[in-house]
Amino acid sequence: MKKRAIRIFVTVFLLMAVIGSFAVSAKVPYESYTYDVNGEKMQSPHAYVPETVIDAASLQASLAAEGNENANIMYGDSTISLVDVKDVFVDDLNWVYIANSGSNQVLVLNDEYQLKYVLSTFVNDQGVPDSLANPSGIFVTETEIFVADCDRSRIVIFSKTGEFVDIVPQPDSDVFPENSVYRPVAVAVDAAGRVYVVSSTTHYGVISLNRDGSFNGFIGPQKVTPDLFAYFLRIFQTEEQIAKGIDYVPTEYNNVTIDEDGFLYITTSSIDEASQLSATLARDKSDKYAPVKKLNPSGSDVMNRQGFFPPSGEVDVVTFTFGTNASNTPTGASTIVDVALGPNGAWSIIDQKRSRIFTYDSDGKMLYAFGDIGFQVGTMQKVVAIDYQDTNIICVDQSTSSLVVYKRTYYGDLIAEALQNTLDNKHEQAVEYYISILQRNNNFDSAYVGIGKSFYRSGEYEQAMNYFRYAYDTENYSEAYHEVRKLWIEKYVLLIPVIIIVLCVAIAQFFKYANKFNIKGQKMKEKRTLWEEFMYAFHVIFHPFDGFWDLKHEKRGSVKGALLILLLTILAFIYNSLGRGYLFNPYGGGTSFIFETISILLPVLLWVTANWCLTTLFDGEGSYKDIFVATCYSLLPLPMLVIPATIASNFVTSSEVEIVNLLMSLAFVWMAFLVFFGMMVTHDYTLGKNILTILGTIVGVAFIMFVAALFSSLLAKIVSFVVGIVQELTYRWE
């Protein structure tokens, strides 16, 4: 009876949990998701859900709750408005600071979002009444508040209780180009008191200043894609227009923050969209077109980008259709406008184009993405700023003049605990959290990595390799495989040298046999066997001048031998596509025999055809058959080296990958030299004339491909036209 009661209780509890999860999910007006290795979006549980909205009405209500005396001290008429909000910052006490730019104020809220005081007017260090003008950025230390006072070109410093402290003036104009305007829009301060400023009209990097305004230098300059039209418009701007921000020159950086170790996180939306898009789709992990960077004190980017795709926001930038506004989903690269540093090594960026938040771990792997464009609680119209408030996330929606607070869910807590235990090297505890995460989301690749690391540390390397495979983590897989290989070598330490010696002797004996065989074959014969024709290729690749001469004039080769070498080359590349080691094919892409065949056969035929067409006009002595035979015999280094390289790819670690790549490169270079000298001997050209015909052949190949594409397009249109006529006649006949 007792067991039955327990079962009933557990069943009811699980049903309530499921119903509760559906209820929570139904209230959330957006989808949460990650991306798999193929760039396919994978829905995930919500890591964050909307909790509340901070707007003028809620702030007014907080004032009323505290009493009119406090309201009158700050406002007089106790009327609050949020206009053109540009930034938000949360300090170590979880107080919230809002750059209310349109009202030239900084609003200070406590951890419960009650308005405590306002920074607006003050008496400056000259004893003169002063005020903020378009405050655009905020940074708060343990004792002071730094405000980027944009229109007055300065950084104003207040105490944590609201008193004026100091001004960081505009740096010396000598450090800026002539007629440039200093307009600080974001600010950060390190532990040493150095001030880092992003100026909206400065394109040389983040400006590093001392507290007295003296200039230290530019940090992390980035190449900005030129906009000729913008530069043209700038010629006709007045100084007043430039001073008011009517500036069409792309801004290099738009925001900056700093972590406890002094690393700067900066964002930019000035990168050419096509370049950023290409970098994302190509999985480019460099910083060349990165919209977010992590700079060390010397200005070098040190951000980890170990995810499937670089941390640059949206991946499926063309067909993405999640959300309530799927029909109007924006396309193109993300517009990144701010970055926030969260707990447990996590950090987030915001995509203004989609009003979406993307969160990554310390390795640059995407943890989750959420948010959408809309008017429901939790969606935004134009997100411009983000910061963490302990476990919460606060975002600024400039269009609705409000702040949206997102609360971390139990699923988000599991991720945070797993990350923290990993950072603390408590891997056994981290595994427990990772297992719980996988029970809720089996597409969370970081969990597989965490479990794999646990197996690695316990010495279960093969198990670790399996989990690293699940997450496509080649670096950790390589380390685990290195240990497995080391154990295998220790086990067979006497057998390995024997195998190497046998292989070396076998190769030496084969080439010795080929040399003797080809010497015997120098006698003129009316008909040679296929084996004789094939073996002669080993003479050609080492002695190209007399080899290609005898190939043509002594009939040492034939079309049959050429076809056999061509077939071996095709088979070698098919084997390469199927038999490469995991480090060379981590994503497990399938292969197509037809594609591999065409990828070898088509270039050979195009080359032979273009070369024959050209050399017939320039006194070439080789026929189409001669060119084909010489080209195919030149391919022999490919199967000779590609097959061993493919075998070796299964036994190397990531640090040895370049050896295999070098072997593959050597095969193609060797082949290229043979083709060059083969054409030279076949046509009996001088070196200069051969170079010209080779270049002409390359142009000819491109021309043939262009004509073929043009013909195919024309043929497709003709077919479409005929089909349309037939359909029209069919409809009329009916």
XYZ file of C-alpha atoms in Angstrom:
734
model
C 0.000 0.000 0.000
C 2.867 2.331 0.876
C 4.665 1.651 -2.429
C 1.440 2.301 -4.340
C 1.004 5.656 -2.613
C 4.577 6.621 -3.478
C 4.012 5.715 -7.132
C 0.827 7.786 -7.263
C 2.627 10.733 -5.660
C 5.529 10.532 -8.127
C 3.152 10.254 -11.110
C 1.114 13.274 -9.981
C 4.319 15.246 -9.355
C 5.674 14.500 -12.830
C 2.344 15.404 -14.459
C 2.294 18.705 -12.582
C 5.883 19.392 -13.634
C 5.086 18.682 -17.275
C 1.935 20.811 -17.177
C 3.877 23.553 -15.426
C 6.599 23.471 -18.057
C 4.017 23.754 -20.831
C 2.378 26.638 -19.005
C 5.689 28.463 -18.668
C 6.512 27.752 -22.302
C 3.155 29.104 -23.420
C 3.841 32.433 -21.677
C 7.162 32.974 -23.381
C 6.678 34.864 -26.678
C 9.872 33.639 -28.321
C 11.816 30.471 -29.061
C 15.108 29.517 -27.431
C 17.569 27.575 -29.536
C 21.148 26.677 -30.365
C 22.860 25.572 -33.581
C 24.268 22.190 -34.473
C 27.427 21.538 -36.440
C 25.582 21.800 -39.764
C 24.143 25.216 -38.965
C 20.693 23.785 -38.292
C 18.787 25.518 -35.507
C 17.892 23.233 -32.623
C 15.164 24.286 -30.218
C 16.141 24.134 -26.573
C 14.473 24.722 -23.224
C 14.242 28.347 -22.144
C 17.299 29.478 -20.234
C 15.730 32.911 -19.632
C 12.108 34.037 -19.455
C 10.745 37.592 -19.156
C 10.112 38.659 -15.578
C 9.227 42.350 -15.603
C 9.402 45.572 -17.591
C 10.864 48.786 -16.206
C 9.291 51.881 -17.738
C 8.325 55.392 -16.702
C 5.091 54.155 -15.124
C 6.852 51.587 -12.937
C 9.428 54.161 -11.834
C 6.641 56.636 -11.052
C 4.948 53.970 -8.975
C 8.177 53.304 -7.069
C 8.413 57.026 -6.251
C 4.859 57.114 -5.028
C 5.556 54.130 -2.798
C 8.506 55.964 -1.206
C 6.644 59.232 -0.690
C 6.480 62.622 -2.396
C 9.302 64.102 -0.322
C 11.902 62.002 -2.141
C 10.197 62.740 -5.462
C 10.233 66.503 -4.940
C 13.928 66.488 -4.056
C 14.706 64.980 -7.420
C 12.115 66.408 -9.766
C 9.979 69.078 -8.264
C 6.915 67.952 -10.157
C 7.708 64.231 -9.578
C 7.082 63.432 -13.256
C 9.345 60.784 -14.724
C 9.974 60.110 -18.403
C 12.282 57.725 -20.212
C 13.411 59.234 -23.504
C 16.015 57.805 -25.888
C 17.546 55.399 -23.361
C 21.017 54.393 -24.614
C 22.763 52.331 -21.951
C 22.308 50.338 -18.771
C 24.855 49.226 -16.182
C 24.549 47.072 -13.064
C 27.081 47.528 -10.253
C 28.400 45.083 -7.660
C 25.375 45.791 -5.419
C 22.969 45.000 -8.285
C 21.902 48.643 -8.512
C 20.840 49.650 -12.016
C 22.100 52.787 -13.798
C 20.181 54.024 -16.846
C 21.497 56.526 -19.405
C 18.295 58.463 -20.055
C 19.842 60.368 -22.921
C 16.763 62.204 -24.176
C 16.236 63.784 -20.760
C 19.988 64.359 -20.181
C 19.871 62.234 -17.030
C 21.280 59.121 -15.447
C 18.664 57.324 -13.380
C 19.895 55.226 -10.455
C 17.709 52.334 -9.297
C 18.243 49.961 -6.404
C 18.252 46.186 -6.793
C 14.430 46.152 -6.626
C 14.145 48.690 -9.464
C 13.054 51.574 -7.243
C 14.346 54.975 -8.333
C 16.794 56.288 -5.712
C 18.332 59.381 -7.282
C 19.085 61.126 -10.576
C 22.316 62.503 -12.010
C 21.678 65.535 -14.201
C 22.878 68.914 -12.944
C 25.945 69.519 -10.800
C 28.571 72.100 -9.926
C 31.776 71.284 -11.783
C 35.387 71.570 -10.632
C 35.448 75.250 -11.665
C 32.580 76.035 -9.308
C 30.230 76.623 -12.248
C 26.742 75.057 -12.526
C 26.879 72.356 -15.150
C 24.727 69.565 -16.567
C 24.886 66.412 -18.613
C 24.164 66.593 -22.337
C 23.205 63.372 -24.099
C 24.739 60.866 -21.648
C 25.279 57.780 -23.794
C 27.404 55.347 -21.774
C 27.865 54.373 -18.137
C 30.468 52.443 -16.170
C 30.394 52.018 -12.395
C 33.277 50.934 -10.168
C 33.075 50.105 -6.460
C 33.185 53.817 -5.558
C 32.484 55.927 -8.645
C 30.145 56.408 -11.610
C 31.647 57.272 -15.007
C 29.283 58.862 -17.536
C 30.112 59.322 -21.228
C 28.743 62.840 -21.696
C 28.541 62.672 -25.475
C 27.537 66.173 -26.580
C 29.991 67.866 -24.199
C 32.872 65.589 -25.288
C 33.933 64.447 -21.826
C 33.654 61.775 -19.158
C 31.959 62.989 -15.975
C 32.703 61.184 -12.705
C 30.266 61.039 -9.771
C 30.475 59.306 -6.417
C 28.193 56.365 -5.655
C 26.046 58.742 -3.625
C 25.567 61.140 -6.540
C 28.074 63.919 -5.794
C 30.226 65.355 -8.565
C 33.853 64.176 -8.350
C 35.822 64.994 -11.479
C 35.860 65.351 -15.271
C 38.033 63.420 -17.709
C 38.405 66.052 -20.425
C 38.723 65.597 -24.145
C 42.224 64.325 -25.019
C 44.685 66.536 -26.819
C 43.496 67.195 -30.377
C 46.954 66.321 -31.729
C 46.128 62.623 -31.404
C 43.121 62.938 -33.731
C 42.977 63.734 -37.440
C 42.231 67.295 -38.462
C 38.573 68.368 -38.138
C 37.712 65.217 -36.174
C 35.136 65.374 -33.384
C 35.431 63.563 -30.048
C 32.038 62.081 -29.136
C 32.280 59.508 -26.312
C 29.414 56.991 -26.446
C 30.770 54.199 -24.219
C 33.243 54.021 -21.360
C 35.024 51.403 -19.228
C 37.571 51.691 -16.425
C 40.201 49.170 -15.315
C 41.535 48.467 -11.827
C 44.450 50.875 -12.368
C 42.097 53.764 -13.134
C 42.747 53.887 -16.885
C 39.694 55.056 -18.807
C 38.749 53.401 -22.101
C 36.440 55.366 -24.372
C 34.598 54.570 -27.583
C 34.093 57.708 -29.665
C 31.455 57.516 -32.386
C 33.580 59.588 -34.761
C 36.956 57.951 -34.108
C 38.039 55.051 -36.281
C 41.437 54.173 -34.832
C 40.304 51.941 -31.973
C 39.308 52.317 -28.345
C 40.814 55.456 -26.797
C 42.895 54.844 -23.663
C 43.124 57.823 -21.297
C 44.440 58.594 -17.871
C 42.124 60.212 -15.372
C 43.560 63.654 -16.131
C 42.689 63.228 -19.828
C 46.231 62.495 -20.999
C 46.282 60.167 -23.978
C 47.776 56.662 -23.694
C 47.010 55.337 -27.154
C 44.492 53.558 -29.334
C 43.601 49.971 -28.468
C 42.679 47.371 -31.077
C 42.334 49.340 -34.316
C 40.228 47.533 -36.871
C 39.946 47.854 -40.606
C 36.665 49.523 -41.482
C 35.041 48.800 -44.805
C 34.977 52.107 -46.699
C 31.661 53.574 -47.752
C 32.339 55.868 -50.713
C 28.843 57.315 -50.678
C 29.196 58.197 -46.971
C 32.509 59.900 -47.572
C 30.975 61.845 -50.453
C 28.127 63.110 -48.247
C 30.566 64.073 -45.520
C 32.213 66.579 -47.890
C 29.031 68.683 -47.865
C 28.385 68.525 -44.091
C 28.805 71.584 -41.930
C 30.734 71.515 -38.669
C 27.404 71.823 -36.832
C 26.056 68.715 -38.565
C 29.172 66.735 -37.691
C 29.028 67.986 -34.119
C 25.389 66.868 -33.859
C 26.303 63.418 -35.006
C 25.219 63.656 -38.632
C 28.140 61.514 -39.632
C 27.876 58.848 -42.296
C 31.379 57.456 -41.877
C 31.157 53.931 -40.441
C 31.816 53.733 -36.717
C 34.567 51.306 -35.796
C 33.359 50.291 -32.318
C 30.029 51.005 -30.679
C 30.442 49.627 -27.158
C 33.011 48.481 -24.632
C 33.147 46.741 -21.272
C 35.936 45.234 -19.192
C 36.291 42.100 -17.079
C 37.985 41.688 -13.705
C 41.237 40.633 -15.388
C 41.468 43.813 -17.459
C 40.432 42.352 -20.817
C 38.323 44.658 -22.986
C 35.232 43.296 -24.728
C 34.316 45.486 -27.673
C 31.562 45.344 -30.273
C 31.195 46.834 -33.728
C 28.493 47.075 -36.356
C 30.674 48.811 -38.940
C 31.887 45.637 -40.650
C 30.667 45.205 -44.183
C 27.642 42.918 -43.906
C 28.708 40.702 -46.795
C 32.144 40.176 -45.218
C 30.695 39.367 -41.806
C 28.158 37.041 -43.387
C 30.840 35.225 -45.368
C 33.006 34.834 -42.260
C 30.105 33.318 -40.335
C 29.110 30.860 -43.049
C 32.759 29.921 -43.670
C 33.257 29.280 -39.927
C 36.083 31.829 -39.931
C 37.475 31.858 -36.381
C 39.835 34.786 -36.985
C 39.157 38.312 -35.731
C 39.216 39.936 -39.176
C 35.452 40.274 -39.499
C 34.494 39.569 -35.886
C 31.754 41.871 -34.528
C 32.883 41.194 -30.953
C 36.453 40.937 -29.680
C 38.321 40.375 -26.450
C 41.424 42.568 -26.291
C 44.379 42.183 -23.974
C 46.199 45.327 -22.705
C 48.362 45.406 -25.840
C 45.284 45.466 -28.080
C 45.553 41.904 -29.450
C 42.380 39.874 -29.797
C 42.516 36.820 -27.501
C 38.930 35.673 -27.715
C 38.337 31.925 -27.850
C 36.225 30.928 -30.825
C 35.982 27.171 -30.398
C 32.324 26.796 -31.283
C 30.981 25.398 -34.530
C 30.591 28.981 -35.752
C 32.281 32.211 -34.642
C 30.423 34.119 -31.898
C 28.823 36.699 -34.154
C 25.118 36.254 -33.497
C 22.745 34.606 -35.948
C 24.012 31.704 -38.031
C 21.031 30.868 -40.237
C 20.897 34.400 -41.604
C 18.767 33.595 -44.651
C 15.988 31.161 -43.788
C 15.574 31.794 -40.075
C 11.847 31.760 -39.249
C 11.473 31.250 -35.486
C 9.275 33.679 -33.608
C 5.927 35.375 -33.766
C 6.921 37.560 -36.718
C 8.226 34.786 -38.949
C 6.877 36.372 -42.124
C 8.866 39.549 -41.422
C 12.003 37.890 -40.107
C 15.095 40.015 -40.825
C 17.822 38.421 -42.883
C 21.534 39.090 -43.194
C 24.345 39.250 -40.675
C 23.573 40.257 -37.099
C 23.981 43.874 -36.028
C 25.886 43.580 -32.760
C 25.616 46.701 -30.574
C 26.576 45.670 -27.030
C 28.186 42.933 -24.953
C 27.637 41.960 -21.320
C 29.740 39.762 -19.046
C 27.784 37.318 -16.937
C 28.563 34.884 -14.156
C 30.354 31.544 -14.634
C 32.387 32.765 -17.608
C 29.305 33.314 -19.779
C 28.863 36.445 -21.864
C 26.118 37.766 -24.132
C 25.755 39.975 -27.178
C 22.629 41.560 -28.607
C 21.526 41.605 -32.226
C 19.719 44.882 -32.809
C 18.388 43.713 -36.162
C 16.443 40.861 -34.560
C 16.173 42.088 -30.940
C 17.771 38.820 -29.914
C 20.287 37.793 -27.249
C 23.091 35.290 -27.916
C 25.020 33.809 -24.996
C 28.386 32.025 -25.156
C 30.748 30.338 -22.732
C 34.400 31.224 -22.148
C 35.405 29.092 -25.160
C 33.093 30.982 -27.498
C 30.583 28.127 -27.803
C 26.945 29.130 -28.075
C 24.941 28.203 -24.980
C 21.554 29.527 -26.088
C 19.837 32.291 -28.028
C 16.480 33.869 -27.259
C 14.336 36.929 -27.911
C 12.371 38.329 -30.812
C 10.881 41.479 -32.314
C 7.425 42.259 -30.972
C 5.272 44.097 -28.459
C 4.626 41.271 -26.002
C 6.409 41.199 -22.663
C 9.819 39.692 -23.388
C 10.058 40.877 -26.980
C 11.581 44.187 -28.044
C 11.509 46.583 -30.975
C 15.027 48.007 -30.871
C 17.427 46.592 -28.314
C 20.424 48.879 -27.711
C 22.054 47.759 -24.455
C 22.415 44.749 -22.170
C 23.881 43.920 -18.755
C 23.693 41.198 -16.128
C 22.109 41.739 -12.728
C 23.416 38.725 -10.838
C 21.582 35.896 -12.646
C 19.099 38.204 -14.377
C 19.616 39.917 -17.727
C 18.462 43.486 -18.343
C 17.999 44.799 -21.882
C 17.135 48.295 -23.077
C 14.378 48.616 -25.684
C 14.944 52.089 -27.087
C 11.784 52.146 -29.204
C 9.457 51.605 -26.249
C 11.667 53.521 -23.766
C 11.722 50.582 -21.385
C 13.980 47.955 -19.866
C 13.107 44.264 -20.033
C 14.278 42.038 -17.189
C 14.796 38.350 -17.965
C 14.936 35.766 -15.200
C 17.105 32.648 -15.396
C 15.194 29.374 -15.384
C 16.066 26.051 -13.777
C 17.539 24.930 -17.103
C 19.669 28.085 -17.149
C 20.721 27.348 -13.555
C 21.908 23.879 -14.580
C 24.081 25.375 -17.326
C 25.486 27.993 -14.962
C 26.338 25.411 -12.290
C 27.969 23.133 -14.852
C 30.108 26.021 -16.147
C 31.089 27.121 -12.647
C 32.084 23.622 -11.537
C 34.148 23.279 -14.703
C 35.900 26.578 -13.989
C 36.559 25.397 -10.416
C 37.934 22.068 -11.711
C 35.166 20.182 -9.902
C 34.617 17.925 -12.854
C 32.710 15.149 -11.105
C 30.106 17.632 -9.888
C 30.029 19.242 -13.336
C 29.237 15.885 -14.941
C 26.128 15.540 -12.773
C 24.856 18.876 -14.057
C 25.777 18.034 -17.649
C 23.817 14.799 -17.426
C 20.803 16.733 -16.131
C 21.176 19.177 -19.027
C 21.292 16.360 -21.594
C 18.124 14.881 -20.106
C 16.412 18.144 -21.034
C 18.344 18.995 -24.185
C 20.389 16.288 -25.902
C 21.668 18.856 -28.423
C 23.737 20.713 -25.823
C 27.228 19.953 -27.093
C 29.112 21.528 -24.182
C 27.633 18.830 -21.954
C 29.252 16.123 -24.059
C 32.561 17.971 -23.803
C 32.245 18.234 -20.030
C 31.510 14.536 -19.644
C 34.337 13.692 -22.034
C 36.793 15.722 -19.944
C 35.689 13.822 -16.858
C 36.417 10.494 -18.565
C 39.756 11.880 -19.753
C 40.847 12.823 -16.251
C 39.859 9.407 -14.935
C 41.998 7.727 -17.602
C 39.114 6.354 -19.684
C 40.448 7.813 -22.895
C 38.402 5.814 -25.397
C 35.173 6.785 -23.629
C 36.366 10.387 -23.638
C 37.020 10.174 -27.392
C 33.434 9.042 -27.978
C 31.971 11.992 -26.080
C 34.288 14.440 -27.784
C 33.102 12.997 -31.095
C 29.502 13.753 -30.147
C 30.454 17.404 -29.665
C 32.812 17.568 -32.673
C 35.552 18.730 -30.299
C 38.682 17.944 -32.310
C 41.197 19.462 -29.869
C 40.119 17.436 -26.861
C 39.592 14.388 -29.080
C 43.184 14.716 -30.255
C 44.477 14.855 -26.678
C 42.501 11.752 -25.712
C 43.640 9.936 -28.854
C 47.241 10.883 -28.075
C 46.951 9.012 -24.790
C 45.340 6.009 -26.485
C 48.090 5.949 -29.106
C 50.768 6.220 -26.439
C 49.369 3.188 -24.621
C 49.192 1.279 -27.908
C 52.826 2.149 -28.732
C 53.935 1.024 -25.271
C 52.118 -2.265 -25.815
C 53.608 -2.922 -29.259
C 56.937 -1.156 -28.823
C 58.883 -3.984 -30.510
C 56.453 -4.538 -33.372
C 56.361 -0.954 -34.656
C 60.026 -0.713 -35.759
C 59.645 -4.048 -37.548
C 56.610 -2.781 -39.472
C 58.415 0.436 -40.447
C 61.493 -1.462 -41.651
C 59.382 -3.918 -43.657
C 57.486 -1.060 -45.320
C 60.675 0.818 -46.205
C 62.284 -2.330 -47.641
C 59.127 -3.179 -49.600
C 58.968 0.313 -51.149
C 62.668 0.258 -52.009
C 62.350 -3.190 -53.598
C 59.316 -2.107 -55.611
C 61.087 0.904 -57.128
C 64.159 -1.238 -57.788
C 61.955 -3.728 -59.592
C 60.215 -0.929 -61.557
C 63.562 0.468 -62.659
C 64.845 -2.913 -63.913
C 61.518 -3.634 -65.553
C 61.533 -0.330 -67.450
C 65.146 -0.834 -68.574
C 64.163 -4.162 -70.091
C 61.236 -2.490 -71.813
C 63.454 -0.126 -73.790
C 63.429 -2.575 -76.700
C 61.083 -1.567 -79.459
C 57.890 -3.620 -79.534
C 54.901 -3.472 -81.789
C 52.586 -4.189 -78.911
C 53.106 -3.729 -75.184
C 51.122 -5.191 -72.313
C 49.028 -3.006 -70.039
C 51.395 -3.819 -67.163
C 54.386 -2.574 -69.161
C 52.563 0.648 -70.046
C 51.528 1.182 -66.446
C 54.960 0.477 -64.951
C 56.534 2.968 -67.356
C 54.721 5.735 -65.445
C 57.168 5.205 -62.562
C 59.986 6.078 -64.940
C 58.157 9.156 -66.228
C 57.574 10.698 -62.799
C 61.275 10.559 -61.931
C 62.696 11.278 -65.428
C 60.136 13.599 -67.048
C 62.171 14.818 -70.056
C 63.198 11.510 -71.571
C 60.145 9.845 -70.035
C 57.597 11.992 -71.883
C 59.712 11.858 -75.050
C 59.680 8.046 -75.068
C 56.033 8.069 -74.036
C 55.186 9.775 -77.314
C 57.864 8.694 -79.762
C 58.748 5.209 -78.490
C 55.124 4.288 -77.765
C 55.964 3.333 -74.157
C 52.475 4.315 -73.063
C 48.965 4.210 -74.445
C 45.415 5.370 -73.836
C 44.788 2.140 -71.895
C 47.642 2.892 -69.512
C 46.470 6.503 -69.191
C 42.929 5.388 -68.367
C 44.253 2.969 -65.745
C 46.187 5.767 -63.994
C 43.154 8.034 -64.249
C 41.015 5.307 -62.674
C 43.537 4.812 -59.849
C 43.512 8.558 -59.195
C 39.718 8.601 -58.972
C 39.736 5.600 -56.622
C 42.413 7.262 -54.481
C 40.247 10.342 -53.951
C 37.170 8.238 -53.271
C 39.160 6.412 -50.616
C 40.377 9.764 -49.272
C 36.814 10.996 -48.860
C 35.778 7.762 -47.133
C 38.870 6.855 -45.143
C 40.119 10.151 -43.704
C 40.731 10.248 -39.976
C 38.316 11.994 -37.637
C 40.516 15.083 -37.321
C 40.257 15.613 -41.082
C 36.527 14.968 -41.298
C 35.017 15.751 -37.875
C 31.573 16.594 -39.221
C 31.219 13.236 -40.934
C 30.169 14.601 -44.297
C 29.171 11.858 -46.696
C 30.726 11.304 -50.082
C 29.418 10.890 -53.587
C 31.228 8.567 -55.943
C 29.839 10.543 -58.871
C 31.076 13.841 -57.441
C 34.554 12.466 -56.742
C 34.721 11.000 -60.239
C 33.621 14.223 -61.898
C 35.998 16.292 -59.726
C 38.932 14.417 -61.316
C 37.600 13.575 -64.768
C 36.187 16.990 -65.656
C 39.384 19.028 -64.960
C 41.440 16.521 -66.966
C 39.124 16.693 -69.985
C 38.866 20.493 -69.783
C 42.646 20.793 -69.598
C 43.264 18.412 -72.506
C 40.610 20.064 -74.685
C 41.734 23.634 -73.979
C 45.406 22.754 -74.484
C 44.720 20.957 -77.762
C 42.593 23.850 -79.085
C 45.325 26.354 -78.246
C 48.382 24.390 -79.366
C 46.905 23.610 -82.783
C 47.103 27.364 -83.402
C 50.672 27.656 -82.080
C 52.440 24.837 -83.893
C 52.075 22.267 -81.147
C 53.233 18.794 -82.180
C 51.008 16.861 -79.797
C 47.700 15.379 -80.872
C 44.643 15.210 -78.627
C 45.624 11.630 -77.776
C 49.212 12.630 -76.931
C 48.028 15.406 -74.634
C 45.560 13.095 -72.879
C 48.155 10.357 -72.340
C 50.825 12.766 -71.066
C 48.327 14.457 -68.705
C 47.096 11.156 -67.246
C 50.625 9.830 -66.736
C 51.358 13.046 -64.833
C 48.624 12.146 -62.338
C 50.500 9.187 -60.841
C 51.924 11.140 -57.843
C 48.355 11.728 -56.672
C 47.423 8.099 -55.886
C 51.023 7.441 -54.813
C 50.853 10.053 -52.034
C 47.127 10.575 -51.412
C 46.581 6.961 -50.331
C 49.444 6.954 -47.762
C 48.336 10.396 -46.548
C 44.802 9.095 -46.057
C 46.076 6.114 -44.077
C 48.322 8.367 -41.994
C 45.416 10.722 -41.255
C 43.940 8.023 -39.010
C 47.023 7.924 -36.771
C 47.980 11.574 -36.240
C 47.070 14.107 -33.574
C 46.107 17.715 -34.212
C 49.730 18.838 -33.849
C 50.712 16.432 -36.646
C 47.957 17.311 -39.094
C 50.291 19.567 -41.063
C 52.491 16.581 -41.924
C 49.594 14.945 -43.735
C 48.666 18.223 -45.390
C 52.265 18.613 -46.526
C 52.146 15.163 -48.099
C 48.941 16.057 -49.963
C 50.421 19.360 -51.121
C 53.543 17.605 -52.324
C 51.400 15.310 -54.478
C 49.743 18.247 -56.249
C 52.982 20.193 -56.694
C 54.688 17.121 -58.144
C 51.779 16.571 -60.506
C 51.834 20.226 -61.620
C 55.533 20.030 -62.508
C 54.951 16.834 -64.493
C 52.069 18.394 -66.435
C 54.216 21.439 -67.198
C 57.175 19.429 -68.524
C 54.869 16.901 -70.162
C 53.254 19.618 -72.279
C 56.654 21.097 -73.060
C 58.056 17.797 -74.364
C 54.860 16.695 -76.100
C 54.609 19.889 -78.133
C 58.370 20.400 -78.432
C 58.098 23.947 -77.059
C 60.749 26.197 -75.595
C 60.415 27.122 -71.927
C 59.001 30.593 -72.643
C 56.507 29.378 -75.221
C 55.393 26.586 -72.911
C 54.715 29.058 -70.101
C 52.575 31.170 -72.434
C 50.585 28.190 -73.673
C 50.065 26.942 -70.111
C 48.644 30.337 -69.112
C 46.562 30.383 -72.281
C 45.257 26.903 -71.484
C 44.112 28.067 -68.068
C 42.250 30.952 -69.706
C 40.838 28.503 -72.239
C 39.498 26.267 -69.475
C 37.744 29.250 -67.926
C 36.315 30.227 -71.312
C 34.979 26.718 -71.975
C 33.320 26.682 -68.545
C 31.741 30.073 -69.241
C 30.390 28.967 -72.609
C 29.076 25.732 -71.100
C 27.295 27.641 -68.344
C 25.849 30.071 -70.881
C 24.663 27.230 -73.094
C 23.111 25.406 -70.142
C 21.261 28.537 -69.077
C 19.999 29.115 -72.615
C 18.952 25.487 -72.956
C 17.074 25.661 -69.657
C 15.187 28.742 -70.847
C 14.298 27.055 -74.134
C 13.013 23.997 -72.288
C 11.029 26.216 -69.925
C 9.596 28.103 -72.899
C 8.574 24.904 -74.694
C 7.028 23.461 -71.529
C 5.069 26.676 -71.034
C 3.716 26.536 -74.593
C 2.728 22.885 -74.197
C 0.935 23.644 -70.924
C -0.869 26.621 -72.467
C -1.990 24.539 -75.443
C -3.134 21.783 -73.111
C -5.257 24.220 -71.090
C -6.796 25.698 -74.254
C -7.498 22.238 -75.688
C -9.330 21.255 -72.513
